Each structure stands twice: as structure tokens, then as C-alpha cells.
PDB file of C-alpha atoms in Angstrom:
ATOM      1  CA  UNK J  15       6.552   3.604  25.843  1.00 91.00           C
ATOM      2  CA  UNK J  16       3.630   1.230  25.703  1.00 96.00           C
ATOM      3  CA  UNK J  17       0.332   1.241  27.755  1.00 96.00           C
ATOM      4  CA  UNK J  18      -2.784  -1.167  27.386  1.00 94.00           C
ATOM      5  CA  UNK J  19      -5.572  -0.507  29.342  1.00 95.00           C
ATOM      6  CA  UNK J  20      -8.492  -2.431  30.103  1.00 94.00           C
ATOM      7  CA  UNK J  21      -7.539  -4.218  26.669  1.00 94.00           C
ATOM      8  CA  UNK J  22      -9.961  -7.283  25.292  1.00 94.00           C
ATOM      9  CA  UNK J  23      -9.486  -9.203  22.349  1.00 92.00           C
ATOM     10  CA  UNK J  24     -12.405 -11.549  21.662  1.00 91.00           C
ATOM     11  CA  UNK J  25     -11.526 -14.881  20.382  1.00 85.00           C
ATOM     12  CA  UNK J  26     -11.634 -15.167  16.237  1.00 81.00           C
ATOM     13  CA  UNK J  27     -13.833 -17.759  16.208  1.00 81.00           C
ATOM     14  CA  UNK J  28     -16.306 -16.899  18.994  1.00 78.00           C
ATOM     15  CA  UNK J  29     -14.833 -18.257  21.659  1.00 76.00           C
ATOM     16  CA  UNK J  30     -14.048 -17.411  25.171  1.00 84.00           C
ATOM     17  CA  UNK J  31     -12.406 -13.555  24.848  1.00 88.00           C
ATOM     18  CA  UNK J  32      -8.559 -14.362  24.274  1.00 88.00           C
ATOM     19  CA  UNK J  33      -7.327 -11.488  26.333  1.00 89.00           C
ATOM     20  CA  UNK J  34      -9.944  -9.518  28.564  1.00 88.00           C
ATOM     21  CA  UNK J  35      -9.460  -6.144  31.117  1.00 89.00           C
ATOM     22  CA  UNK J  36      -5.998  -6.263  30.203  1.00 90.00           C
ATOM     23  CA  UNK J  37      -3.436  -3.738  31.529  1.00 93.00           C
ATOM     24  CA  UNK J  38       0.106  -3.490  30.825  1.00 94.00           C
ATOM     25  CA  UNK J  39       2.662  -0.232  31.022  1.00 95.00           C
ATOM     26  CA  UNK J  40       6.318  -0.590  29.544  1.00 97.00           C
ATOM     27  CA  UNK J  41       8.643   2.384  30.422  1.00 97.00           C
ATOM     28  CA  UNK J  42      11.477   3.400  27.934  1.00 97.00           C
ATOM     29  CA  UNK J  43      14.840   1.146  29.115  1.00 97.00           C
ATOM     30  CA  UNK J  44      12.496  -1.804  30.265  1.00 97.00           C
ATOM     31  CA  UNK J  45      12.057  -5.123  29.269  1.00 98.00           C
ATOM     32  CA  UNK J  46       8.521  -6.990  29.834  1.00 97.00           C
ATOM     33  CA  UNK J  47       8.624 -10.401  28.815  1.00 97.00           C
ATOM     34  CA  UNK J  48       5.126 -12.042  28.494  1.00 95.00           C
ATOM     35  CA  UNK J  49       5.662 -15.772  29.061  1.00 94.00           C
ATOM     36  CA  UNK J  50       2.024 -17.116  27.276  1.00 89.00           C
ATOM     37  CA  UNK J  51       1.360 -20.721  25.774  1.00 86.00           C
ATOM     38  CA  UNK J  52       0.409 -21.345  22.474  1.00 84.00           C
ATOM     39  CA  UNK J  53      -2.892 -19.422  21.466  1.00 82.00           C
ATOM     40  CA  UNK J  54      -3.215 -17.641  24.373  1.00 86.00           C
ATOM     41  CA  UNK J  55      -3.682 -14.854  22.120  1.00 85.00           C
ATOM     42  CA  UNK J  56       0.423 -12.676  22.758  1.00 87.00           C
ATOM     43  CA  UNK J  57       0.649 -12.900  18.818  1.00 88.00           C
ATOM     44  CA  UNK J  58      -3.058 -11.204  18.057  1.00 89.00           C
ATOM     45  CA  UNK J  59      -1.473  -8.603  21.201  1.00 91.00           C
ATOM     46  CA  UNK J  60       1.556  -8.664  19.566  1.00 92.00           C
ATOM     47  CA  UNK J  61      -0.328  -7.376  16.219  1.00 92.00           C
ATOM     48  CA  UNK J  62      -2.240  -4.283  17.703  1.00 94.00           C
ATOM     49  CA  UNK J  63       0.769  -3.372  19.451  1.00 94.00           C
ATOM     50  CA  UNK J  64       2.319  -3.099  15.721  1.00 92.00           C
ATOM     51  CA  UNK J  65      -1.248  -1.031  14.538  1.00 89.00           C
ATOM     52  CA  UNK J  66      -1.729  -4.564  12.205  1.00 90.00           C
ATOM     53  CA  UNK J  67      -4.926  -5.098  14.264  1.00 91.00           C
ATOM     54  CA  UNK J  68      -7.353  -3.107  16.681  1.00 91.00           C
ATOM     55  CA  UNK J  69      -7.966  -4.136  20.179  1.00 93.00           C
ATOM     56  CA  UNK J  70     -12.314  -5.038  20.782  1.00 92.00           C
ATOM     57  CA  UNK J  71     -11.713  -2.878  23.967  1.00 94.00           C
ATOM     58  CA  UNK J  72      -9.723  -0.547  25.481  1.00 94.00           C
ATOM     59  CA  UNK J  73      -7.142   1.922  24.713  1.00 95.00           C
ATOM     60  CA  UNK J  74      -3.925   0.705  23.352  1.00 96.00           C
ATOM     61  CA  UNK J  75      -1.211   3.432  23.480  1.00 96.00           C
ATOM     62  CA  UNK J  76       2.642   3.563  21.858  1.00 97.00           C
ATOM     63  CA  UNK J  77       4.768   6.316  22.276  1.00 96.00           C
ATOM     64  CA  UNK J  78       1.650   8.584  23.753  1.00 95.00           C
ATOM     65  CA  UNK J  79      -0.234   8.062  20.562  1.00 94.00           C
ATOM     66  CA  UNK J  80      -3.444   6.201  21.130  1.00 95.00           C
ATOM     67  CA  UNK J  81      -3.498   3.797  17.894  1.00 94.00           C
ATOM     68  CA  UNK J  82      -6.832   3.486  17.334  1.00 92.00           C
ATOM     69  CA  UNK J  83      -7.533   7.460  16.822  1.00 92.00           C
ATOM     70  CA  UNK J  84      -4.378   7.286  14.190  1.00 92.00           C
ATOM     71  CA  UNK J  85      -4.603   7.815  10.492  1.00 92.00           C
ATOM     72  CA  UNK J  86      -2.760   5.697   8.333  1.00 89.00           C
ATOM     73  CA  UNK J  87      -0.623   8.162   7.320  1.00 92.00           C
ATOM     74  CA  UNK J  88       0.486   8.677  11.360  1.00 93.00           C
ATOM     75  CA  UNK J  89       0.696   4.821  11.780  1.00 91.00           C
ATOM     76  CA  UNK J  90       3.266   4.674   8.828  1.00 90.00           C
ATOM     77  CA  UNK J  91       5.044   7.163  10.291  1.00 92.00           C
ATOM     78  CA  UNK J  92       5.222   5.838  13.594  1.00 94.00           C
ATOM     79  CA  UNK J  93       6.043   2.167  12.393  1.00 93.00           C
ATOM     80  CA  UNK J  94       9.512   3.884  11.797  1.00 93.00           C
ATOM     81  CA  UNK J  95       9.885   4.391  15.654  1.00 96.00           C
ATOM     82  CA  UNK J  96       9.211   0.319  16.289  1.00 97.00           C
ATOM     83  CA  UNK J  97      11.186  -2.504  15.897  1.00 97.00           C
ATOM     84  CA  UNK J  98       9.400  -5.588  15.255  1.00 97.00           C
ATOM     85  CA  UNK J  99      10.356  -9.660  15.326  1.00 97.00           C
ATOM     86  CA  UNK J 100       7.468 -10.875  13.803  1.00 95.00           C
ATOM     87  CA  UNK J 101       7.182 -15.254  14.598  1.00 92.00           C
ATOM     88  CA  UNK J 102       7.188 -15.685  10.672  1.00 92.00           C
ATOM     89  CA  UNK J 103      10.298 -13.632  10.138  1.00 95.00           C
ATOM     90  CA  UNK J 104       9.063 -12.166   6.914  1.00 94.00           C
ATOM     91  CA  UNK J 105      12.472 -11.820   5.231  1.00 96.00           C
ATOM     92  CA  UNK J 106      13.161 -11.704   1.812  1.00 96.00           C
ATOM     93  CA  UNK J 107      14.656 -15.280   0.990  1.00 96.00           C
ATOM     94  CA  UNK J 108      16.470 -14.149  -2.366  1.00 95.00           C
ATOM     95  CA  UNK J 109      18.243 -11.411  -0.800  1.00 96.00           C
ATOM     96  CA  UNK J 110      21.154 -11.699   1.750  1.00 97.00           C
ATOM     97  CA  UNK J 111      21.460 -10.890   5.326  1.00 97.00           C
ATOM     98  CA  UNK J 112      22.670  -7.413   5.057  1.00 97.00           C
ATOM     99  CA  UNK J 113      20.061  -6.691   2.233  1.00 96.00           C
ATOM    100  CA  UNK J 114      17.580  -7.568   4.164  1.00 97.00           C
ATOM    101  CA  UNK J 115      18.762  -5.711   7.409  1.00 98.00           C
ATOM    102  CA  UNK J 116      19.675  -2.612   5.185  1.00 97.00           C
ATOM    103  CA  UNK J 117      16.178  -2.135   3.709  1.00 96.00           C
ATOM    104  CA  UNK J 118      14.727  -0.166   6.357  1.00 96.00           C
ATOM    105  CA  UNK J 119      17.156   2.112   6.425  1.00 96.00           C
ATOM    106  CA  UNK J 120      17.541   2.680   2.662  1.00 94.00           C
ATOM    107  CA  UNK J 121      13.264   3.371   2.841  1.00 92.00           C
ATOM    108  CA  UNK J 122      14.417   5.678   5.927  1.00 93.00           C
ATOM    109  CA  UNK J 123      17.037   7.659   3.074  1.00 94.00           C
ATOM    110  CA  UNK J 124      20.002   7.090   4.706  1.00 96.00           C
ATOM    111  CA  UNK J 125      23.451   6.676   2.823  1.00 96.00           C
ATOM    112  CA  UNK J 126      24.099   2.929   1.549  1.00 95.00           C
ATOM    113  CA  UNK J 127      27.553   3.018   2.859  1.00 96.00           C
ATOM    114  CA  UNK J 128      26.323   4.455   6.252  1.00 96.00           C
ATOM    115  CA  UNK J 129      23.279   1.577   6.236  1.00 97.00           C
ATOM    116  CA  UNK J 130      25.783  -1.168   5.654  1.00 96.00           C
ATOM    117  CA  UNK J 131      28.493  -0.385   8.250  1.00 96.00           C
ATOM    118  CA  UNK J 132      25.307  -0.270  10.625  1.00 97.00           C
ATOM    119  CA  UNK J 133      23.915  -3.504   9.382  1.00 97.00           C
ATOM    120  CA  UNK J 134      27.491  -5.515   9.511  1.00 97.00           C
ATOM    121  CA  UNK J 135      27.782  -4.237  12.787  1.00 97.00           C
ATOM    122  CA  UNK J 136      24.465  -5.969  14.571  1.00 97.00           C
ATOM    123  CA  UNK J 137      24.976  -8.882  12.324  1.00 97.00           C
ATOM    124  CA  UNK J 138      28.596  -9.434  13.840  1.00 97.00           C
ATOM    125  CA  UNK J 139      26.676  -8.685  17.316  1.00 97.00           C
ATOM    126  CA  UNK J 140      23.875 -11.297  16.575  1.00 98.00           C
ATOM    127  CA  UNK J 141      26.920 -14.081  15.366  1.00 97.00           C
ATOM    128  CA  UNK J 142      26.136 -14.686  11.994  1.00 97.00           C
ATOM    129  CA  UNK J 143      29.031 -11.708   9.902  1.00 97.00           C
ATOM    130  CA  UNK J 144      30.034 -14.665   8.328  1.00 95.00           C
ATOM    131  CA  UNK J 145      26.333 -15.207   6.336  1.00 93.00           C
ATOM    132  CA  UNK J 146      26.014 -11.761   5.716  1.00 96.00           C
ATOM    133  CA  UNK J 147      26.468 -11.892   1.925  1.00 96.00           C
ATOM    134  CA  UNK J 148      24.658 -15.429   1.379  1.00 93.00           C
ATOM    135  CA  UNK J 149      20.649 -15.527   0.520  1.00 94.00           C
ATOM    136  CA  UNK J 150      18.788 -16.074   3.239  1.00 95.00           C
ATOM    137  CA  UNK J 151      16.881 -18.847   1.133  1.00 95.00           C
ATOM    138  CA  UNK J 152      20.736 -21.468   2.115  1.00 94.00           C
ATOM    139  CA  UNK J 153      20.634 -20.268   5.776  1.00 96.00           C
ATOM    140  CA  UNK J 154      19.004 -22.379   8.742  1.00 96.00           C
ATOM    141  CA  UNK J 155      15.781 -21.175  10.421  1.00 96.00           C
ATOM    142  CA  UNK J 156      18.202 -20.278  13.665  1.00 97.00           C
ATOM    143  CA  UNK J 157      20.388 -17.987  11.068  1.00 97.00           C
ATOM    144  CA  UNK J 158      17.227 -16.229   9.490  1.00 97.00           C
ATOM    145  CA  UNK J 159      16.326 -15.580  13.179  1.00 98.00           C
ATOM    146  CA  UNK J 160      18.618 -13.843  13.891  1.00 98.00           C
ATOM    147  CA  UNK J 161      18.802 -11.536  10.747  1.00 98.00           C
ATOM    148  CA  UNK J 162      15.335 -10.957  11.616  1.00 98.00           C
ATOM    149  CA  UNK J 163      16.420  -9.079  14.978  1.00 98.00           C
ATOM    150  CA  UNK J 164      19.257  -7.300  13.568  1.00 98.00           C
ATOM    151  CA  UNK J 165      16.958  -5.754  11.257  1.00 98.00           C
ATOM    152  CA  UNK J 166      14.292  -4.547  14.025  1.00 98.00           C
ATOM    153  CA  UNK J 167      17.139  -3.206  15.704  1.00 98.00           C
ATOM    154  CA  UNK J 168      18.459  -1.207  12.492  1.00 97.00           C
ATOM    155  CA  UNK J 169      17.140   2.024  13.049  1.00 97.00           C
ATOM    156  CA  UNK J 170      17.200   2.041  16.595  1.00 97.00           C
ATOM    157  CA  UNK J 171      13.487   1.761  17.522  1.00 97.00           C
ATOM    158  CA  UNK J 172      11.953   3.462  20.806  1.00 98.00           C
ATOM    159  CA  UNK J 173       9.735   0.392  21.054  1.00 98.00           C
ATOM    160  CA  UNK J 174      10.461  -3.214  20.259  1.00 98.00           C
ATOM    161  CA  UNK J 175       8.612  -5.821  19.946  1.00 98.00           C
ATOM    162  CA  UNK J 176       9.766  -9.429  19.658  1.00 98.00           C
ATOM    163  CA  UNK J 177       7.261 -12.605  19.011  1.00 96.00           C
ATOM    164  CA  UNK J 178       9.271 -15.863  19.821  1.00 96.00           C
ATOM    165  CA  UNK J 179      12.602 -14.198  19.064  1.00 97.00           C
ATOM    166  CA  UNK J 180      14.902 -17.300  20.369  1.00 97.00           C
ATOM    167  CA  UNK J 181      12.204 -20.092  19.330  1.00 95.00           C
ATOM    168  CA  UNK J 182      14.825 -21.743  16.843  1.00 96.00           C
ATOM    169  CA  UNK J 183      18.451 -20.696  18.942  1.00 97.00           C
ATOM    170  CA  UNK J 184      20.270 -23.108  21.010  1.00 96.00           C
ATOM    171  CA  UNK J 185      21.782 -21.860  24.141  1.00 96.00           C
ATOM    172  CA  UNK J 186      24.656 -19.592  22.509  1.00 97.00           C
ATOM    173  CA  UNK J 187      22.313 -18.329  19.888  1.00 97.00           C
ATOM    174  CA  UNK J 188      19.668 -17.193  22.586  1.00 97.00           C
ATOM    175  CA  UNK J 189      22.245 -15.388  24.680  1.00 97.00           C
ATOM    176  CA  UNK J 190      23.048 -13.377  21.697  1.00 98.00           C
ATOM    177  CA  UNK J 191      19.648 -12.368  21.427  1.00 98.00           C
ATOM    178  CA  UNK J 192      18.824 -11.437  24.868  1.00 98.00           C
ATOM    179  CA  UNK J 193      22.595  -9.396  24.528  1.00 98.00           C
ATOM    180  CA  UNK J 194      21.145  -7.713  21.468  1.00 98.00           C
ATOM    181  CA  UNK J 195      17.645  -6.978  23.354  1.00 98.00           C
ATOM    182  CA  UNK J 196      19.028  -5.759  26.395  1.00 98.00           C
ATOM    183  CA  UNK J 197      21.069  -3.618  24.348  1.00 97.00           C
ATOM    184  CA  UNK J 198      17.884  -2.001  22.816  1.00 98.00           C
ATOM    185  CA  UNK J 199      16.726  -1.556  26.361  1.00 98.00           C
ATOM    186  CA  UNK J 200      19.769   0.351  27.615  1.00 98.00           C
ATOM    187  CA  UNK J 201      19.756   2.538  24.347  1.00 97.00           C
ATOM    188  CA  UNK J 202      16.005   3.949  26.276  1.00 97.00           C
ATOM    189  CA  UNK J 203      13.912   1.558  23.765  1.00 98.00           C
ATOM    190  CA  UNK J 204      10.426  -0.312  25.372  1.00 98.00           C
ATOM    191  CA  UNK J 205      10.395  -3.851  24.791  1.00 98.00           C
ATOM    192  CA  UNK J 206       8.060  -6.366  25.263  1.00 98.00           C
ATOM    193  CA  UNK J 207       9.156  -9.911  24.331  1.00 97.00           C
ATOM    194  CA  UNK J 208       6.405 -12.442  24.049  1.00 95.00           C
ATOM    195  CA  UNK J 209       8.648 -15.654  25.184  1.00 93.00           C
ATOM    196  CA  UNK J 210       7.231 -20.205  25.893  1.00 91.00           C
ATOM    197  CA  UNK J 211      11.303 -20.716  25.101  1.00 92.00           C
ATOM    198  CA  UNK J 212      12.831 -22.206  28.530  1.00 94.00           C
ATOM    199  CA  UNK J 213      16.407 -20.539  27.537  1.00 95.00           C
ATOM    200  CA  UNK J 214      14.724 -16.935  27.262  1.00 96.00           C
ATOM    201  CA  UNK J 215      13.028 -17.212  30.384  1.00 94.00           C
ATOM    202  CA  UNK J 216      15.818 -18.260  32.172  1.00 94.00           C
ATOM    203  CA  UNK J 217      18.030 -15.056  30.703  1.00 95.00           C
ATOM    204  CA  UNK J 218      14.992 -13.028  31.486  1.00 96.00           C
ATOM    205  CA  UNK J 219      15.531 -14.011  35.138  1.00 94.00           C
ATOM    206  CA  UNK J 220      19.350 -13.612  35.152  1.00 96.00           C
ATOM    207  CA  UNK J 221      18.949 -10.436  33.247  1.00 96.00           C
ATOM    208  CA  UNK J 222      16.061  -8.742  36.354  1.00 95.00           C
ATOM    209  CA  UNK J 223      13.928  -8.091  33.177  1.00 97.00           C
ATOM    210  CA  UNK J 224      10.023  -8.127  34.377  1.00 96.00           C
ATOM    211  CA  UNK J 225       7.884 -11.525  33.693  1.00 95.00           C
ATOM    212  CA  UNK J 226       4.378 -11.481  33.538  1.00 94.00           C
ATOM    213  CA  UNK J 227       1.973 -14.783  32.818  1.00 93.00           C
ATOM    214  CA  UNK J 228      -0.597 -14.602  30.310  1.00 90.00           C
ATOM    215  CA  UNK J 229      -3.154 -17.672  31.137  1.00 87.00           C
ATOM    216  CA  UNK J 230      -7.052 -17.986  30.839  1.00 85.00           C
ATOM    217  CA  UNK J 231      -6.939 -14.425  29.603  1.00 86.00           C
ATOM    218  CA  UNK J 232      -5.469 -12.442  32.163  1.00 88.00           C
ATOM    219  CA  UNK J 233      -1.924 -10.942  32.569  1.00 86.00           C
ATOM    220  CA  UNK J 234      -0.721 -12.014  35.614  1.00 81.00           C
ATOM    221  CA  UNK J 235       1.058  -8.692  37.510  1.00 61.00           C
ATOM    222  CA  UNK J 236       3.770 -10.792  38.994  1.00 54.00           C
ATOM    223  CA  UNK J 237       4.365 -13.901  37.480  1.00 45.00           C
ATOM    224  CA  UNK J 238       6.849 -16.707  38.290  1.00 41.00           C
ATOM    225  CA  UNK J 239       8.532 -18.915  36.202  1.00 45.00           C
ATOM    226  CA  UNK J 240      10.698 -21.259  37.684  1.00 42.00           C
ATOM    227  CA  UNK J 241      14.206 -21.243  36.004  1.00 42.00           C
ATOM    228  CA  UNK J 242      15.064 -24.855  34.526  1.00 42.00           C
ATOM    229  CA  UNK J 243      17.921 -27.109  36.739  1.00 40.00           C
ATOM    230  CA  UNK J 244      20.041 -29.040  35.822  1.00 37.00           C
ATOM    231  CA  UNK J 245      18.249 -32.387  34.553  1.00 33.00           C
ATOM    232  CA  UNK J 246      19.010 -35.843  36.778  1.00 38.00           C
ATOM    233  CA  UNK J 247      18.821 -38.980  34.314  1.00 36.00           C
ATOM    234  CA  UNK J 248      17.037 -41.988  35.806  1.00 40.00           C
ATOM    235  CA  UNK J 249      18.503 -45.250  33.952  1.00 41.00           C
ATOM    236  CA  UNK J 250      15.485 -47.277  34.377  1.00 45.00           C
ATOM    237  CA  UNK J 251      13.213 -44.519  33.183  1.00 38.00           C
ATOM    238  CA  UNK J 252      14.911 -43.448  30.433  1.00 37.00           C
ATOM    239  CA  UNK J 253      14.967 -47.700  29.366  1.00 38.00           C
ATOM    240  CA  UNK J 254      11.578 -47.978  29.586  1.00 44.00           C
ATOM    241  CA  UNK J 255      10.803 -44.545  27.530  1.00 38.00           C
ATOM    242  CA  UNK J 256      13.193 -45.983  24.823  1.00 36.00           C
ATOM    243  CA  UNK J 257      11.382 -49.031  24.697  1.00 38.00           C
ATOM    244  CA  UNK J 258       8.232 -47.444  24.718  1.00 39.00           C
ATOM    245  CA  UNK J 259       9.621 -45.274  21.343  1.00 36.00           C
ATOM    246  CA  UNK J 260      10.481 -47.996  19.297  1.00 37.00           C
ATOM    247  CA  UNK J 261       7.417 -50.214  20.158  1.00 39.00           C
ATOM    248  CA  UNK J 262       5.325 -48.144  18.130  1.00 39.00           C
ATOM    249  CA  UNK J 263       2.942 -50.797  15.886  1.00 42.00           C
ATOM    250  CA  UNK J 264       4.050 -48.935  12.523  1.00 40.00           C
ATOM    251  CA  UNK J 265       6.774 -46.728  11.643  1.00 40.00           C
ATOM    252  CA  UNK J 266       6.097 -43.350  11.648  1.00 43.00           C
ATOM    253  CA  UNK J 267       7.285 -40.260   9.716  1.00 41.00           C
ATOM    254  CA  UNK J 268       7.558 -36.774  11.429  1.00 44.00           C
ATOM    255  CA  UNK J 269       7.656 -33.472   9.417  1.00 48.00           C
ATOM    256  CA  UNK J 270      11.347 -32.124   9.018  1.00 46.00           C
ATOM    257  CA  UNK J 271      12.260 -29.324  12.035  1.00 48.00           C
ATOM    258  CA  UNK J 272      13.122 -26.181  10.699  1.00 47.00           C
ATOM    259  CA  UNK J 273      16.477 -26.106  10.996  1.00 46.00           C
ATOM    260  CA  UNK J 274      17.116 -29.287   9.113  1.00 43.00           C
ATOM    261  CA  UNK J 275      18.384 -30.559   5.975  1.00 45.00           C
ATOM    262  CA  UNK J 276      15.462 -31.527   5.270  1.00 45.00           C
ATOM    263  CA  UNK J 277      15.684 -35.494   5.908  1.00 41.00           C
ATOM    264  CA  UNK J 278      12.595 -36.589   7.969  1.00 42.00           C
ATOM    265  CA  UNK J 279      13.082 -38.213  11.335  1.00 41.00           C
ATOM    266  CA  UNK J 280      11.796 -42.051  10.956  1.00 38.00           C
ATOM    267  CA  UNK J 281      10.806 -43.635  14.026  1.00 38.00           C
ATOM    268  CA  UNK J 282      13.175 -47.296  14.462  1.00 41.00           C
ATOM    269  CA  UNK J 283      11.804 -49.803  13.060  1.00 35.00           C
ATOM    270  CA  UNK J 284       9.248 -51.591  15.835  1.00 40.00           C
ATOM    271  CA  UNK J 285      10.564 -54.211  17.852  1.00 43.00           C
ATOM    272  CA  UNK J 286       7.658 -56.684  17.231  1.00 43.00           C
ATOM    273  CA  UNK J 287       9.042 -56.709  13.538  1.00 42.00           C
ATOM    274  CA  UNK J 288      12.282 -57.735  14.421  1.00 43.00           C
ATOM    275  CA  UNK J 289      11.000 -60.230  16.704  1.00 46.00           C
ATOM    276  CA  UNK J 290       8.721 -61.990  14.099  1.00 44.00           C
ATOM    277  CA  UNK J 291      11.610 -61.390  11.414  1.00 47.00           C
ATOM    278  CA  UNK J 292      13.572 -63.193  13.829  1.00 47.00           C
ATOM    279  CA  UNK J 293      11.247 -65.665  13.812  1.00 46.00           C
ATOM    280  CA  UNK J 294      10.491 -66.097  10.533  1.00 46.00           C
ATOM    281  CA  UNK J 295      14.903 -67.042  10.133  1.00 44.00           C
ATOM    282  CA  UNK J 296      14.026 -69.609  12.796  1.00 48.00           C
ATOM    283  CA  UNK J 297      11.308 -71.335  11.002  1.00 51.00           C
ATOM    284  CA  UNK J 298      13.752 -72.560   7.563  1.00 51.00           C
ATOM    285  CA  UNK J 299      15.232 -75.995   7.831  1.00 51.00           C
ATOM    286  CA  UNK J 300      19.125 -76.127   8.932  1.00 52.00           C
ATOM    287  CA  UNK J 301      21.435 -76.557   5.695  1.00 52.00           C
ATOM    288  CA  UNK J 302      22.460 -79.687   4.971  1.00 50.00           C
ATOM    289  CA  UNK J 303      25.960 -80.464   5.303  1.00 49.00           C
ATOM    290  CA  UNK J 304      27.877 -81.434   2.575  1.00 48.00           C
ATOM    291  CA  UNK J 305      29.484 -85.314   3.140  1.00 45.00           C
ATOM    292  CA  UNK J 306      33.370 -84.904   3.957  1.00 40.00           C
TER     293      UNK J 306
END
């Protein structure tokens, strides 16, 4: 299980402490999902839970084992007990899916053939079976997600720990992982799922898994997070944010999302250019007919 108590983590930089008097328990079959906005500081939590970092106060426990009183040698050992979805992924992009969810096993000793029917079978759980053999380097961001769960699920952890694990899914993809973590959870593992994605909170709330609210520092006991409606469209709003779009006064290029080919998004062309290009046609003399 997990415990934090009385946990601070002062801010890099000097700041205001990211996380201060922090308390947290999560029992073994329970999901905690920490619902925190960007640099709140659930990533820097995120790494002391995974003995990458040490807490500036407090006593951070996993499994009963208080991490900062651990040698390395006991923190290697029991990294094997936790399953971890890092925000980065950290895969190995010249290797395939099941390589990559095979490795901890074949570091663990256990029989390739054994390591591969247990890999094909969370990769067929998580949706993608059919990239299994392909690098992960050709796969989209929401493919290399997933792999990245199957493999912190390979050895069946007693703690898991997931950073932004649906960040790049669409709605199907998510459900699979929430399937795959509430499977964890059944199997007796702890998790604690640091979550901002709308889709995850809402299966969080269909699921009964706990939600806390990390703001200003402090870990709200009972948070609430309202579960997203359907959306109502409003014609004249949505004319007047179009035309607000494309009357940018240059064109503008946006960095490629993750999961695409690559091709930048290019704001239209602004309307005041078409107007003064239609202008501009205006302005020439009318051809002169030719005599019949």
C-alpha cells in the first residue's frame, strides 16, 4: 500500500512549497485518482512515490517500507513490486510492443515463451495485438500509450502508479485503460492515478474509484469533479468564434500534436486578405471586347 504523511515538496525554483502537510493512504484493491493541473507538483509526487526523488518532509511509505531509510540495493528490489506509467513513456522506440512489454520480465528471469504469452495477452487487453510486432518508433503517441501500461502491468505490481495514463486516448482508448487499471486493482494492487483528462475522470466516477483535488498545495480529502454533459451547440456562438479564428492578422503555424503525421495545423488564411485580394481584382480595367 502507499502512505504519505505530512509530505512537503518545496518548489524547484524557490517558490511557494508545491505540495505541503500532505497526507494520503492507498489500501491494496483501491484506486486514488489525484485530479491536479499542470505543475501542481503530482509528477515531482509521482517521482518519490517511484524512490526517483525524496520528499523535503515527511515520511513517504510503499509497501510498509519507509523510502527514505532504504538502500539502493532495497529500492531496486522493491521497484520490482511497482508498476509505473511514467508521462514520457520511456519506451524503447527501435524495439516492438511486445519487446518492450517483455523486458521486465526477462530482467525478472522468467521463461521467454512464458513472458510473451503474458505480454500478448495485456496487449490484446489494452487494443493494440495487432502492433505488437511493429517498432514502436511507426506507432502513434495513443499506441505507445498504451504499450506503456501493458508493460507496468507485466509483472503484476502491488502498487501502480500511472502519470497521465489516457492523456493521448480518445474515448475507446481511455476505457481500455481504466479496464486494464481496475483490473490491477481487483488483482489487490494500490493505485494512484494522477489524472487533468476529462474522459478519466468521468470513468473514475462511473468506476466509485476515490478522487481527491490537488490545488494551491493541498490534497483535498473529498474532492468533486463534476462529470462532463453532453455539450449544447449555440449557432450564433459558434459563428462568431469561427470568425474570430480566421481573423487572425497573420497566419499562424502550431506545433504538430502527437499523434499526427506530422503536417502542422495552419490557421485559414485571414479574412482581411481575401477582402483586399478581392479588392485588388476589382481595381483592373474590364477587358475590352473584341468587335463582332
Amino acid at each position: 500500500m502507499i502512505e504519505l504523511q505530512g509530505v512537503r515538496l518545496d518548489h524547484p525554483r524557490n517558490g511557494e512549497p508545491l505540495l505541503r502537510s500532505l497526507d494520503l493512504s492507498v489500501g491494496a484493491g483501491q484506486v486514488v485518482v489525484v485530479h491536479a493541473g499542470a505543475g501542481a507538483g503530482a509528477t515531482r509526487l509521482m517521482a518519490v512515490l517511484a524512490g526517483e526523488a525524496l520528499a523535503d518532509e515527511g515520511q513517504v511509505s510503499v509497501l510498509g517500507r519507509d523510502l527514505a531509510r532504504l538502500r539502493r540495493s532495497a529500492q531496486r528490489v522493491l521497484r520490482r513490486s511497482l508498476g509505473v506509467v511514467p508521462q514520457d513513456l520511456c519506451l524503447l522506440l527501435d524495439r516492438s510492443a511486445l519487446l518492450n512489454v517483455t523486458m521486465p520480465l526477462e530482467i525478472d528471469g522468467v521463461p521467454r515463451q512464458a513472458a510473451l504469452v503474458r505480454a500478448a495477452e495485456l496487449l490484446g487487453a489494452l487494443g493494440v495485438a495487432a502492433e505488437a510486432d511493429e517498432p514502436m518508433a511507426h506507432q502513434p503517441h495513443s499506441v505507445r500509450q498504451r504499450v506503456a501500461v501493458a508493460r507496468a502491468l507485466v509483472r503484476r505490481p502491488q502498487v501502480l502508479l500511472c502519470d497521465q495514463p489516457t492523456s493521448l486516448q480518445d474515448e475507446a482508448g481511455a476505457e481500455l485503460v481504466c479496464a486494464a487499471i481496475a483490473g490491477a486493482a481487483a488483482a489487490g494492487a494500490s493505485c494512484l492515478v494522477l489524472a487533468r483528462d476529462p474522459m478519466l475522470l468521468t470513468q473514475a466516477v462511473r468506476r466509485g474509484w476515490a478522487v481527491r483535488v490537488l490545488q494551491g498545495g493541498v490534497l483535498q480529502d473529498e474532492g468533486t469533479v463534476p462529470v462532463p454533459g453532453p455539450v449544447e451547440h449555440d449557432l450564433d456562438v459558434s459563428l462568431d468564434l469561427l470568425v474570430s479564428m480566421v481573423s487572425a492578422p497573420t497566419p499562424q503555424i502550431s506545433e504538430p500534436e502527437p499523434d499526427s503525421d506530422g503536417v502542422p495545423n495552419v490557421v485559414p488564411f485571414p479574412n482581411a486578405a481575401a477582402r483586399s485580394g478581392r479588392a485588388a481584382l476589382s481595381d483592373r480595367p474590364a477587358p475590352i471586347a473584341e468587335a463582332g
